[in-house]
Amino acid sequence: MQDYHGYRHYQVTEPPVPIDVVAVYFTANFATDGEFFGHLGFQPDSHGDVFWQPLRAGRDRGVIGLHHLDGEPARGADSPDSPVGPATLVHLGFETSEDLQTVADRLRAAGHSDAAVVTADRLRAVHVTDPDGQALEIHASAAG
């Protein structure tokens, strides 16, 4: 790849970090949406609760996290030129078995963000802003 579209290319010399991509899907009905994603091979993980239910289709396929709405909007604004109508809002996040403070320290040391911090609001997580200015959360996985 020659054009990184404003991003910086980093040469990775360390072994890969155990991290999964998580698509956070806001819903008021875990059962209905869980059934839908089940048709795609995603099944509930054992460490869910009434606010959060991770769905997995194997260890190497990432996670769909059903998140209880809790007042957030479930859909984006209507766009007159959208061929599919209003878009469902999905947030991007991550899960890792690595220590969260270690993750935050590594992000700051690599220059990705001076604001990579571990918080413990409702659930302990690393909060960081990506190069496009989007807020990301990195949570500990069940194995972490």
Short mmCIF file of C-alpha atoms in Angstrom, two decimals:
data_model
loop_
_atom_site.label_atom_id
_atom_site.label_comp_id
_atom_site.label_asym_id
_atom_site.label_seq_id
_atom_site.Cartn_x
_atom_site.Cartn_y
_atom_site.Cartn_z
CA MET A 1 0.00 0.00 0.00
CA GLN A 2 1.52 3.33 -1.04
CA ASP A 3 -1.15 5.79 0.15
CA TYR A 4 -2.06 5.47 3.84
CA HIS A 5 -4.83 8.10 3.54
CA GLY A 6 -3.41 10.29 6.32
CA TYR A 7 -2.48 7.43 8.65
CA ARG A 8 1.04 6.56 9.68
CA HIS A 9 2.54 3.18 8.88
CA TYR A 10 4.15 1.40 11.81
CA GLN A 11 6.63 -1.43 11.46
CA VAL A 12 5.50 -4.12 13.90
CA THR A 13 8.39 -6.04 15.45
CA GLU A 14 6.58 -7.54 18.43
CA PRO A 15 4.30 -10.59 18.43
CA PRO A 16 0.62 -9.82 17.85
CA VAL A 17 -1.42 -8.65 20.83
CA PRO A 18 -4.39 -10.85 21.77
CA ILE A 19 -7.18 -8.48 20.72
CA ASP A 20 -10.61 -8.95 19.11
CA VAL A 21 -12.61 -6.41 17.14
CA VAL A 22 -16.05 -5.84 18.68
CA ALA A 23 -19.00 -4.42 16.74
CA VAL A 24 -21.24 -2.94 19.47
CA TYR A 25 -24.83 -3.27 18.28
CA PHE A 26 -27.40 -1.27 20.27
CA THR A 27 -30.71 -3.05 20.74
CA ALA A 28 -33.75 -3.23 22.98
CA ASN A 29 -34.30 -6.93 22.24
CA PHE A 30 -31.39 -9.31 22.79
CA ALA A 31 -33.49 -12.37 21.88
CA THR A 32 -34.62 -11.14 18.46
CA ASP A 33 -31.25 -9.75 17.41
CA GLY A 34 -29.40 -12.73 18.91
CA GLU A 35 -31.57 -15.03 16.79
CA PHE A 36 -30.83 -12.98 13.66
CA PHE A 37 -27.04 -13.09 14.22
CA GLY A 38 -27.37 -16.80 15.07
CA HIS A 39 -28.29 -17.41 11.42
CA LEU A 40 -24.84 -16.01 10.59
CA GLY A 41 -23.13 -18.40 13.01
CA PHE A 42 -22.81 -16.07 16.04
CA GLN A 43 -23.84 -17.58 19.39
CA PRO A 44 -24.06 -16.04 22.89
CA ASP A 45 -20.89 -16.09 24.96
CA SER A 46 -21.22 -17.18 28.59
CA HIS A 47 -20.13 -13.87 30.17
CA GLY A 48 -23.13 -11.73 29.20
CA ASP A 49 -25.69 -9.98 31.39
CA VAL A 50 -28.85 -7.86 30.97
CA PHE A 51 -26.84 -4.89 29.58
CA TRP A 52 -24.25 -6.68 27.43
CA GLN A 53 -24.29 -9.95 25.50
CA PRO A 54 -21.26 -10.89 23.39
CA LEU A 55 -21.91 -13.15 20.40
CA ARG A 56 -19.07 -15.20 18.91
CA ALA A 57 -18.66 -17.36 15.81
CA GLY A 58 -15.34 -18.88 16.82
CA ARG A 59 -12.23 -17.49 18.41
CA ASP A 60 -10.88 -15.89 15.22
CA ARG A 61 -13.99 -14.10 13.94
CA GLY A 62 -14.37 -11.12 16.26
CA VAL A 63 -17.36 -10.32 18.43
CA ILE A 64 -20.80 -8.78 17.98
CA GLY A 65 -21.70 -7.18 21.29
CA LEU A 66 -25.40 -6.67 21.87
CA HIS A 67 -25.65 -3.59 24.09
CA HIS A 68 -28.85 -2.62 25.90
CA LEU A 69 -30.11 0.68 24.46
CA ASP A 70 -30.18 2.57 27.78
CA GLY A 71 -31.43 5.70 26.03
CA GLU A 72 -28.97 5.80 23.10
CA PRO A 73 -30.46 6.17 19.61
CA ALA A 74 -30.72 2.90 17.70
CA ARG A 75 -30.64 4.47 14.24
CA GLY A 76 -28.83 7.28 12.51
CA ALA A 77 -30.54 10.21 10.86
CA ASP A 78 -32.47 9.58 7.66
CA SER A 79 -30.56 10.53 4.55
CA PRO A 80 -32.57 11.30 1.42
CA ASP A 81 -29.97 9.60 -0.79
CA SER A 82 -29.56 6.43 1.31
CA PRO A 83 -30.53 3.33 -0.70
CA VAL A 84 -31.29 1.37 2.49
CA GLY A 85 -32.98 3.97 4.68
CA PRO A 86 -31.78 4.98 8.14
CA ALA A 87 -28.57 3.30 9.24
CA THR A 88 -28.31 1.22 12.39
CA LEU A 89 -25.70 2.68 14.72
CA VAL A 90 -22.85 0.32 15.46
CA HIS A 91 -19.84 1.38 17.48
CA LEU A 92 -16.39 -0.12 17.02
CA GLY A 93 -14.59 -1.42 20.08
CA PHE A 94 -12.04 -4.02 21.10
CA GLU A 95 -11.55 -6.82 23.65
CA THR A 96 -8.21 -8.06 24.93
CA SER A 97 -6.84 -10.60 27.37
CA GLU A 98 -3.87 -8.29 27.93
CA ASP A 99 -3.69 -6.04 31.02
CA LEU A 100 -5.60 -2.82 30.21
CA GLN A 101 -3.01 -0.50 31.78
CA THR A 102 -0.32 -2.15 29.61
CA VAL A 103 -2.47 -1.47 26.52
CA ALA A 104 -2.93 2.21 27.46
CA ASP A 105 0.78 2.63 28.20
CA ARG A 106 1.73 1.08 24.84
CA LEU A 107 -0.70 3.33 22.92
CA ARG A 108 0.73 6.46 24.56
CA ALA A 109 4.35 5.31 24.08
CA ALA A 110 3.70 4.66 20.37
CA GLY A 111 2.35 8.18 19.97
CA HIS A 112 -1.17 7.10 19.05
CA SER A 113 -2.80 9.26 21.71
CA ASP A 114 -1.78 11.17 24.81
CA ALA A 115 -5.28 10.53 26.13
CA ALA A 116 -5.30 6.71 26.24
CA VAL A 117 -6.56 6.21 29.80
CA VAL A 118 -8.00 3.37 31.82
CA THR A 119 -11.37 4.25 33.32
CA ALA A 120 -13.73 2.36 35.58
CA ASP A 121 -17.09 4.08 35.05
CA ARG A 122 -19.47 1.13 34.70
CA LEU A 123 -16.85 -1.29 33.44
CA ARG A 124 -13.06 -0.99 33.40
CA ALA A 125 -11.83 -0.04 29.90
CA VAL A 126 -9.18 1.86 27.97
CA HIS A 127 -10.68 4.96 26.36
CA VAL A 128 -8.80 6.34 23.37
CA THR A 129 -9.51 8.43 20.28
CA ASP A 130 -8.63 6.98 16.87
CA PRO A 131 -6.90 9.03 14.11
CA ASP A 132 -10.32 10.04 12.70
CA GLY A 133 -11.38 11.47 16.06
CA GLN A 134 -13.72 8.58 16.93
CA ALA A 135 -13.89 7.43 20.55
CA LEU A 136 -12.95 3.76 21.07
CA GLU A 137 -13.16 1.51 24.11
CA ILE A 138 -10.95 -1.50 24.78
CA HIS A 139 -12.40 -3.89 27.38
CA ALA A 140 -10.93 -6.90 29.11
CA SER A 141 -12.15 -10.14 27.57
CA ALA A 142 -13.52 -12.95 29.70
CA ALA A 143 -10.07 -14.54 29.48
CA GLY A 144 -8.46 -11.22 30.64
#
